[in-house]
Amino acid sequence: MVDGGLARYRWIQGLMVAAGVLYCSLLLELAAGRPLNIHTSMLSDLAALDQPTSLIARGMDLTSGILLVLAVVLARPAARLGRDVAALLISTALFGVGTMLSVFLPLDCAPSLSQACLDSEGSGRAGMALFLHATFSTVAGVGCVAMAVFVLLILRRTGWGSTGGRTAAVLAGGALVSQIWLTIAIGIQELKGDDAHQPGIIQRVSVVLVCLMMATVAPGLKQALTPAESLQPVG
């Protein structure tokens, strides 16, 4: 028998692993036969309304966001163990909520697969839905970056000598660097139209790192998420 703290931790771990798997839309891209150009297309194109993968892609993102929020709710008692833990939970919730909200305002069409769609987006005819989708996606991105930062801060405080801690640190650092790199690449492309900075591959690398971070964050932060008295089985 284990106490409530350890049981709660195991639920958090399971929810985060499931959220990480479902957020990894690269798996859907592979299963769908790689319909996108990996250099020029963003994975969000899979969720565009004119794509056959739209419902599955949005369902995966929605479920992933819900699981992230549920994990945060279960982990709330851990917030008393440090401000950095509380900040991690807030950033994770932001990541989850932003991901969920973007699902309800998908792109009407995939700009990387349709010149007419790209022209409509570039001319501003896509409307408020596109703006809100971009806003919610940005919220999710900010939450993801903050999540990686606070994972590293917590591990710095609690120690990352364990295998789980070192793994979480490497993946959080990779996710953070790749997200920043992706933002820069998108900015350069938007400002200069520079084909040398196509964000497709960078985004896919970033998504994989973020998904792995989500799946390994609970084992890496077990000490921070579980009261010391709960780490040993009782009874």
PDB file of C-alpha atoms in Angstrom:
ATOM      1  CA  MET A   1       0.000   0.000   0.000  1.00  0.00           C
ATOM      2  CA  VAL A   2       1.227   3.537  -0.727  1.00  0.00           C
ATOM      3  CA  ASP A   3       0.059   6.816   0.747  1.00  0.00           C
ATOM      4  CA  GLY A   4      -1.948   9.508  -1.041  1.00  0.00           C
ATOM      5  CA  GLY A   5       1.090  11.604  -1.941  1.00  0.00           C
ATOM      6  CA  LEU A   6       2.817   8.806  -3.837  1.00  0.00           C
ATOM      7  CA  ALA A   7      -0.417   7.702  -5.509  1.00  0.00           C
ATOM      8  CA  ARG A   8      -1.032  11.291  -6.632  1.00  0.00           C
ATOM      9  CA  TYR A   9       2.488  11.459  -8.044  1.00  0.00           C
ATOM     10  CA  ARG A  10       1.883   8.307 -10.088  1.00  0.00           C
ATOM     11  CA  TRP A  11      -1.286   9.802 -11.556  1.00  0.00           C
ATOM     12  CA  ILE A  12       0.614  12.984 -12.427  1.00  0.00           C
ATOM     13  CA  GLN A  13       3.316  10.924 -14.103  1.00  0.00           C
ATOM     14  CA  GLY A  14       0.782   8.968 -16.154  1.00  0.00           C
ATOM     15  CA  LEU A  15      -1.075  12.106 -17.221  1.00  0.00           C
ATOM     16  CA  MET A  16       2.129  13.857 -18.295  1.00  0.00           C
ATOM     17  CA  VAL A  17       3.319  10.849 -20.306  1.00  0.00           C
ATOM     18  CA  ALA A  18      -0.053  10.585 -22.067  1.00  0.00           C
ATOM     19  CA  ALA A  19      -0.079  14.341 -22.727  1.00  0.00           C
ATOM     20  CA  GLY A  20       3.403  14.128 -24.213  1.00  0.00           C
ATOM     21  CA  VAL A  21       2.437  11.301 -26.572  1.00  0.00           C
ATOM     22  CA  LEU A  22      -0.736  13.048 -27.739  1.00  0.00           C
ATOM     23  CA  TYR A  23       1.025  16.391 -28.244  1.00  0.00           C
ATOM     24  CA  CYS A  24       3.538  14.759 -30.565  1.00  0.00           C
ATOM     25  CA  SER A  25       1.755  15.530 -33.837  1.00  0.00           C
ATOM     26  CA  LEU A  26       4.849  14.303 -35.664  1.00  0.00           C
ATOM     27  CA  LEU A  27       3.470  10.805 -35.006  1.00  0.00           C
ATOM     28  CA  LEU A  28       0.262  11.756 -36.819  1.00  0.00           C
ATOM     29  CA  GLU A  29       2.263  13.188 -39.705  1.00  0.00           C
ATOM     30  CA  LEU A  30       4.125   9.898 -40.072  1.00  0.00           C
ATOM     31  CA  ALA A  31       0.943   7.835 -39.742  1.00  0.00           C
ATOM     32  CA  ALA A  32      -0.746   9.973 -42.421  1.00  0.00           C
ATOM     33  CA  GLY A  33       2.062   9.251 -44.870  1.00  0.00           C
ATOM     34  CA  ARG A  34       3.951  12.555 -44.449  1.00  0.00           C
ATOM     35  CA  PRO A  35       1.508  14.781 -46.385  1.00  0.00           C
ATOM     36  CA  LEU A  36       3.432  17.945 -45.492  1.00  0.00           C
ATOM     37  CA  ASN A  37       6.701  19.371 -46.744  1.00  0.00           C
ATOM     38  CA  ILE A  38       8.975  19.006 -43.716  1.00  0.00           C
ATOM     39  CA  HIS A  39      10.956  22.100 -44.712  1.00  0.00           C
ATOM     40  CA  THR A  40       8.185  24.603 -45.342  1.00  0.00           C
ATOM     41  CA  SER A  41       5.153  23.202 -43.491  1.00  0.00           C
ATOM     42  CA  MET A  42       4.281  23.632 -39.842  1.00  0.00           C
ATOM     43  CA  LEU A  43       2.670  20.713 -38.017  1.00  0.00           C
ATOM     44  CA  SER A  44      -0.331  22.921 -37.256  1.00  0.00           C
ATOM     45  CA  ASP A  45      -1.265  22.496 -40.936  1.00  0.00           C
ATOM     46  CA  LEU A  46      -2.396  18.972 -40.018  1.00  0.00           C
ATOM     47  CA  ALA A  47      -5.236  20.535 -38.023  1.00  0.00           C
ATOM     48  CA  ALA A  48      -6.407  22.878 -40.806  1.00  0.00           C
ATOM     49  CA  LEU A  49     -10.061  22.391 -41.660  1.00  0.00           C
ATOM     50  CA  ASP A  50      -9.339  21.440 -45.261  1.00  0.00           C
ATOM     51  CA  GLN A  51      -7.061  18.559 -44.257  1.00  0.00           C
ATOM     52  CA  PRO A  52      -8.226  14.943 -43.723  1.00  0.00           C
ATOM     53  CA  THR A  53      -6.176  14.828 -40.511  1.00  0.00           C
ATOM     54  CA  SER A  54      -7.963  17.858 -39.015  1.00  0.00           C
ATOM     55  CA  LEU A  55     -10.246  16.086 -36.527  1.00  0.00           C
ATOM     56  CA  ILE A  56      -7.545  13.715 -35.306  1.00  0.00           C
ATOM     57  CA  ALA A  57      -4.947  16.470 -34.943  1.00  0.00           C
ATOM     58  CA  ARG A  58      -7.327  18.729 -33.036  1.00  0.00           C
ATOM     59  CA  GLY A  59      -8.514  15.846 -30.898  1.00  0.00           C
ATOM     60  CA  MET A  60      -4.935  15.009 -29.959  1.00  0.00           C
ATOM     61  CA  ASP A  61      -4.149  18.617 -29.029  1.00  0.00           C
ATOM     62  CA  LEU A  62      -7.386  19.035 -27.088  1.00  0.00           C
ATOM     63  CA  THR A  63      -6.849  15.858 -25.086  1.00  0.00           C
ATOM     64  CA  SER A  64      -3.209  16.746 -24.457  1.00  0.00           C
ATOM     65  CA  GLY A  65      -4.215  20.163 -23.121  1.00  0.00           C
ATOM     66  CA  ILE A  66      -6.879  18.638 -20.866  1.00  0.00           C
ATOM     67  CA  LEU A  67      -4.409  16.118 -19.463  1.00  0.00           C
ATOM     68  CA  LEU A  68      -1.885  18.872 -18.736  1.00  0.00           C
ATOM     69  CA  VAL A  69      -4.481  20.840 -16.791  1.00  0.00           C
ATOM     70  CA  LEU A  70      -5.553  17.726 -14.886  1.00  0.00           C
ATOM     71  CA  ALA A  71      -1.921  17.018 -13.977  1.00  0.00           C
ATOM     72  CA  VAL A  72      -1.594  20.572 -12.659  1.00  0.00           C
ATOM     73  CA  VAL A  73      -4.744  20.190 -10.560  1.00  0.00           C
ATOM     74  CA  LEU A  74      -3.399  16.983  -9.014  1.00  0.00           C
ATOM     75  CA  ALA A  75      -0.006  18.576  -8.392  1.00  0.00           C
ATOM     76  CA  ARG A  76      -1.396  21.660  -6.632  1.00  0.00           C
ATOM     77  CA  PRO A  77      -0.378  20.439  -3.136  1.00  0.00           C
ATOM     78  CA  ALA A  78       3.244  20.448  -4.334  1.00  0.00           C
ATOM     79  CA  ALA A  79       3.069  24.217  -4.907  1.00  0.00           C
ATOM     80  CA  ARG A  80       3.761  24.738  -1.197  1.00  0.00           C
ATOM     81  CA  LEU A  81       7.186  23.128  -1.683  1.00  0.00           C
ATOM     82  CA  GLY A  82       8.562  26.207  -3.445  1.00  0.00           C
ATOM     83  CA  ARG A  83       7.746  29.215  -5.550  1.00  0.00           C
ATOM     84  CA  ASP A  84       9.500  27.669  -8.503  1.00  0.00           C
ATOM     85  CA  VAL A  85       7.226  24.628  -8.265  1.00  0.00           C
ATOM     86  CA  ALA A  86       4.162  26.892  -8.122  1.00  0.00           C
ATOM     87  CA  ALA A  87       5.485  28.785 -11.175  1.00  0.00           C
ATOM     88  CA  LEU A  88       6.027  25.478 -12.997  1.00  0.00           C
ATOM     89  CA  LEU A  89       2.417  24.504 -12.378  1.00  0.00           C
ATOM     90  CA  ILE A  90       1.152  27.882 -13.615  1.00  0.00           C
ATOM     91  CA  SER A  91       3.259  27.704 -16.783  1.00  0.00           C
ATOM     92  CA  THR A  92       2.140  24.115 -17.431  1.00  0.00           C
ATOM     93  CA  ALA A  93      -1.499  25.163 -17.032  1.00  0.00           C
ATOM     94  CA  LEU A  94      -0.869  28.056 -19.442  1.00  0.00           C
ATOM     95  CA  PHE A  95       0.623  25.620 -21.934  1.00  0.00           C
ATOM     96  CA  GLY A  96      -2.396  23.332 -21.605  1.00  0.00           C
ATOM     97  CA  VAL A  97      -5.036  26.053 -21.793  1.00  0.00           C
ATOM     98  CA  GLY A  98      -3.393  27.729 -24.803  1.00  0.00           C
ATOM     99  CA  THR A  99      -3.212  24.382 -26.580  1.00  0.00           C
ATOM    100  CA  MET A 100      -6.897  23.669 -25.879  1.00  0.00           C
ATOM    101  CA  LEU A 101      -8.136  27.078 -26.980  1.00  0.00           C
ATOM    102  CA  SER A 102      -6.211  26.997 -30.257  1.00  0.00           C
ATOM    103  CA  VAL A 103      -8.084  23.793 -31.128  1.00  0.00           C
ATOM    104  CA  PHE A 104     -11.398  25.648 -31.285  1.00  0.00           C
ATOM    105  CA  LEU A 105     -10.029  28.170 -33.773  1.00  0.00           C
ATOM    106  CA  PRO A 106      -8.168  26.065 -36.336  1.00  0.00           C
ATOM    107  CA  LEU A 107      -6.787  27.353 -39.602  1.00  0.00           C
ATOM    108  CA  ASP A 108      -9.347  27.282 -42.428  1.00  0.00           C
ATOM    109  CA  CYS A 109      -6.734  25.900 -44.773  1.00  0.00           C
ATOM    110  CA  ALA A 110      -3.122  24.784 -44.792  1.00  0.00           C
ATOM    111  CA  PRO A 111      -1.057  27.698 -46.154  1.00  0.00           C
ATOM    112  CA  SER A 112       1.928  25.511 -46.991  1.00  0.00           C
ATOM    113  CA  LEU A 113      -0.227  23.323 -49.254  1.00  0.00           C
ATOM    114  CA  SER A 114      -2.296  25.993 -50.989  1.00  0.00           C
ATOM    115  CA  GLN A 115      -1.073  29.149 -52.683  1.00  0.00           C
ATOM    116  CA  ALA A 116      -4.577  30.649 -52.479  1.00  0.00           C
ATOM    117  CA  CYS A 117      -4.605  29.991 -48.730  1.00  0.00           C
ATOM    118  CA  LEU A 118      -1.168  31.528 -48.353  1.00  0.00           C
ATOM    119  CA  ASP A 119      -2.215  34.598 -50.332  1.00  0.00           C
ATOM    120  CA  SER A 120      -5.349  34.982 -48.205  1.00  0.00           C
ATOM    121  CA  GLU A 121      -3.290  34.780 -45.027  1.00  0.00           C
ATOM    122  CA  GLY A 122      -0.713  37.221 -46.343  1.00  0.00           C
ATOM    123  CA  SER A 123      -3.317  39.764 -47.412  1.00  0.00           C
ATOM    124  CA  GLY A 124      -5.057  39.669 -44.060  1.00  0.00           C
ATOM    125  CA  ARG A 125      -8.307  38.244 -45.460  1.00  0.00           C
ATOM    126  CA  ALA A 126      -8.155  35.267 -43.103  1.00  0.00           C
ATOM    127  CA  GLY A 127      -9.777  37.383 -40.399  1.00  0.00           C
ATOM    128  CA  MET A 128     -10.050  37.380 -36.638  1.00  0.00           C
ATOM    129  CA  ALA A 129     -10.024  33.576 -36.355  1.00  0.00           C
ATOM    130  CA  LEU A 130      -6.454  33.451 -37.645  1.00  0.00           C
ATOM    131  CA  PHE A 131      -5.404  36.206 -35.228  1.00  0.00           C
ATOM    132  CA  LEU A 132      -6.962  34.412 -32.256  1.00  0.00           C
ATOM    133  CA  HIS A 133      -5.471  31.087 -33.312  1.00  0.00           C
ATOM    134  CA  ALA A 134      -2.039  32.706 -33.456  1.00  0.00           C
ATOM    135  CA  THR A 135      -2.646  34.375 -30.081  1.00  0.00           C
ATOM    136  CA  PHE A 136      -3.610  31.130 -28.330  1.00  0.00           C
ATOM    137  CA  SER A 137      -0.729  29.306 -29.974  1.00  0.00           C
ATOM    138  CA  THR A 138       1.596  32.008 -28.654  1.00  0.00           C
ATOM    139  CA  VAL A 139       0.124  31.579 -25.164  1.00  0.00           C
ATOM    140  CA  ALA A 140       0.833  27.853 -25.387  1.00  0.00           C
ATOM    141  CA  GLY A 141       4.356  28.563 -26.623  1.00  0.00           C
ATOM    142  CA  VAL A 142       5.074  30.992 -23.780  1.00  0.00           C
ATOM    143  CA  GLY A 143       3.765  28.441 -21.291  1.00  0.00           C
ATOM    144  CA  CYS A 144       5.979  25.758 -22.818  1.00  0.00           C
ATOM    145  CA  VAL A 145       9.095  27.940 -22.655  1.00  0.00           C
ATOM    146  CA  ALA A 146       8.324  28.951 -19.065  1.00  0.00           C
ATOM    147  CA  MET A 147       7.748  25.313 -18.174  1.00  0.00           C
ATOM    148  CA  ALA A 148      11.216  24.373 -19.453  1.00  0.00           C
ATOM    149  CA  VAL A 149      12.801  27.265 -17.558  1.00  0.00           C
ATOM    150  CA  PHE A 150      11.184  26.308 -14.255  1.00  0.00           C
ATOM    151  CA  VAL A 151      12.061  22.638 -14.696  1.00  0.00           C
ATOM    152  CA  LEU A 152      15.704  23.711 -14.902  1.00  0.00           C
ATOM    153  CA  LEU A 153      15.379  26.065 -11.921  1.00  0.00           C
ATOM    154  CA  ILE A 154      13.792  23.379  -9.753  1.00  0.00           C
ATOM    155  CA  LEU A 155      16.443  20.839 -10.702  1.00  0.00           C
ATOM    156  CA  ARG A 156      19.124  23.388  -9.909  1.00  0.00           C
ATOM    157  CA  ARG A 157      17.650  23.773  -6.427  1.00  0.00           C
ATOM    158  CA  THR A 158      16.889  20.125  -5.693  1.00  0.00           C
ATOM    159  CA  GLY A 159      19.814  18.590  -7.521  1.00  0.00           C
ATOM    160  CA  TRP A 160      19.985  16.736 -10.829  1.00  0.00           C
ATOM    161  CA  GLY A 161      22.335  13.958  -9.858  1.00  0.00           C
ATOM    162  CA  SER A 162      19.808  11.172 -10.509  1.00  0.00           C
ATOM    163  CA  THR A 163      19.353   9.676 -13.955  1.00  0.00           C
ATOM    164  CA  GLY A 164      15.796  11.033 -14.089  1.00  0.00           C
ATOM    165  CA  GLY A 165      16.950  14.495 -13.074  1.00  0.00           C
ATOM    166  CA  ARG A 166      19.725  14.604 -15.642  1.00  0.00           C
ATOM    167  CA  THR A 167      17.388  13.365 -18.374  1.00  0.00           C
ATOM    168  CA  ALA A 168      14.752  15.965 -17.495  1.00  0.00           C
ATOM    169  CA  ALA A 169      17.415  18.696 -17.443  1.00  0.00           C
ATOM    170  CA  VAL A 170      18.793  17.755 -20.869  1.00  0.00           C
ATOM    171  CA  LEU A 171      15.340  17.578 -22.447  1.00  0.00           C
ATOM    172  CA  ALA A 172      14.126  20.796 -20.815  1.00  0.00           C
ATOM    173  CA  GLY A 173      17.268  22.580 -21.978  1.00  0.00           C
ATOM    174  CA  GLY A 174      16.846  21.171 -25.476  1.00  0.00           C
ATOM    175  CA  ALA A 175      13.175  22.164 -25.577  1.00  0.00           C
ATOM    176  CA  LEU A 176      14.031  25.682 -24.408  1.00  0.00           C
ATOM    177  CA  VAL A 177      16.808  26.195 -26.964  1.00  0.00           C
ATOM    178  CA  SER A 178      14.749  24.722 -29.807  1.00  0.00           C
ATOM    179  CA  GLN A 179      11.732  26.907 -28.989  1.00  0.00           C
ATOM    180  CA  ILE A 180      13.894  30.032 -28.997  1.00  0.00           C
ATOM    181  CA  TRP A 181      15.582  28.925 -32.228  1.00  0.00           C
ATOM    182  CA  LEU A 182      12.188  28.273 -33.816  1.00  0.00           C
ATOM    183  CA  THR A 183      10.924  31.721 -32.834  1.00  0.00           C
ATOM    184  CA  ILE A 184      13.997  33.348 -34.356  1.00  0.00           C
ATOM    185  CA  ALA A 185      13.693  31.296 -37.568  1.00  0.00           C
ATOM    186  CA  ILE A 186      10.021  32.205 -37.976  1.00  0.00           C
ATOM    187  CA  GLY A 187      10.794  35.858 -37.317  1.00  0.00           C
ATOM    188  CA  ILE A 188      13.563  35.938 -39.927  1.00  0.00           C
ATOM    189  CA  GLN A 189      11.369  34.194 -42.473  1.00  0.00           C
ATOM    190  CA  GLU A 190       8.450  36.568 -41.864  1.00  0.00           C
ATOM    191  CA  LEU A 191      10.596  39.693 -42.012  1.00  0.00           C
ATOM    192  CA  LYS A 192      12.891  38.766 -44.868  1.00  0.00           C
ATOM    193  CA  GLY A 193      11.192  35.916 -46.682  1.00  0.00           C
ATOM    194  CA  ASP A 194      14.483  34.080 -46.294  1.00  0.00           C
ATOM    195  CA  ASP A 195      14.173  30.522 -47.635  1.00  0.00           C
ATOM    196  CA  ALA A 196      17.351  29.608 -45.755  1.00  0.00           C
ATOM    197  CA  HIS A 197      15.426  29.887 -42.479  1.00  0.00           C
ATOM    198  CA  GLN A 198      12.457  27.626 -43.192  1.00  0.00           C
ATOM    199  CA  PRO A 199      11.099  26.555 -39.790  1.00  0.00           C
ATOM    200  CA  GLY A 200       9.695  23.120 -40.656  1.00  0.00           C
ATOM    201  CA  ILE A 201      12.511  20.870 -39.502  1.00  0.00           C
ATOM    202  CA  ILE A 202      13.293  23.058 -36.496  1.00  0.00           C
ATOM    203  CA  GLN A 203       9.671  22.863 -35.398  1.00  0.00           C
ATOM    204  CA  ARG A 204       9.610  19.093 -35.664  1.00  0.00           C
ATOM    205  CA  VAL A 205      12.768  18.784 -33.597  1.00  0.00           C
ATOM    206  CA  SER A 206      11.269  21.184 -31.060  1.00  0.00           C
ATOM    207  CA  VAL A 207       7.993  19.256 -30.844  1.00  0.00           C
ATOM    208  CA  VAL A 208       9.842  15.985 -30.213  1.00  0.00           C
ATOM    209  CA  LEU A 209      11.930  17.585 -27.454  1.00  0.00           C
ATOM    210  CA  VAL A 210       8.872  19.189 -25.842  1.00  0.00           C
ATOM    211  CA  CYS A 211       6.979  15.880 -25.904  1.00  0.00           C
ATOM    212  CA  LEU A 212       9.922  14.055 -24.345  1.00  0.00           C
ATOM    213  CA  MET A 213      10.227  16.788 -21.710  1.00  0.00           C
ATOM    214  CA  MET A 214       6.544  16.403 -20.843  1.00  0.00           C
ATOM    215  CA  ALA A 215       6.909  12.632 -20.563  1.00  0.00           C
ATOM    216  CA  THR A 216       9.987  12.745 -18.317  1.00  0.00           C
ATOM    217  CA  VAL A 217       9.337  15.811 -16.172  1.00  0.00           C
ATOM    218  CA  ALA A 218       7.536  13.917 -13.393  1.00  0.00           C
ATOM    219  CA  PRO A 219      10.318  11.333 -12.780  1.00  0.00           C
ATOM    220  CA  GLY A 220      12.910  14.092 -12.989  1.00  0.00           C
ATOM    221  CA  LEU A 221      11.060  16.230 -10.440  1.00  0.00           C
ATOM    222  CA  LYS A 222       9.795  13.445  -8.181  1.00  0.00           C
ATOM    223  CA  GLN A 223      11.565  14.946  -5.179  1.00  0.00           C
ATOM    224  CA  ALA A 224       9.972  18.333  -5.824  1.00  0.00           C
ATOM    225  CA  LEU A 225       6.496  16.975  -6.527  1.00  0.00           C
ATOM    226  CA  THR A 226       6.258  14.504  -3.663  1.00  0.00           C
ATOM    227  CA  PRO A 227       6.644  15.250   0.065  1.00  0.00           C
ATOM    228  CA  ALA A 228       9.645  13.453   1.547  1.00  0.00           C
ATOM    229  CA  GLU A 229       7.469  11.279   3.773  1.00  0.00           C
ATOM    230  CA  SER A 230       5.620   9.984   0.703  1.00  0.00           C
ATOM    231  CA  LEU A 231       8.652   8.697  -1.149  1.00  0.00           C
ATOM    232  CA  GLN A 232       8.684   5.376   0.726  1.00  0.00           C
ATOM    233  CA  PRO A 233       5.911   2.765   0.613  1.00  0.00           C
ATOM    234  CA  VAL A 234       4.013   2.453   3.870  1.00  0.00           C
ATOM    235  CA  GLY A 235       1.837  -0.237   5.372  1.00  0.00           C
TER     236      GLY A 235
END
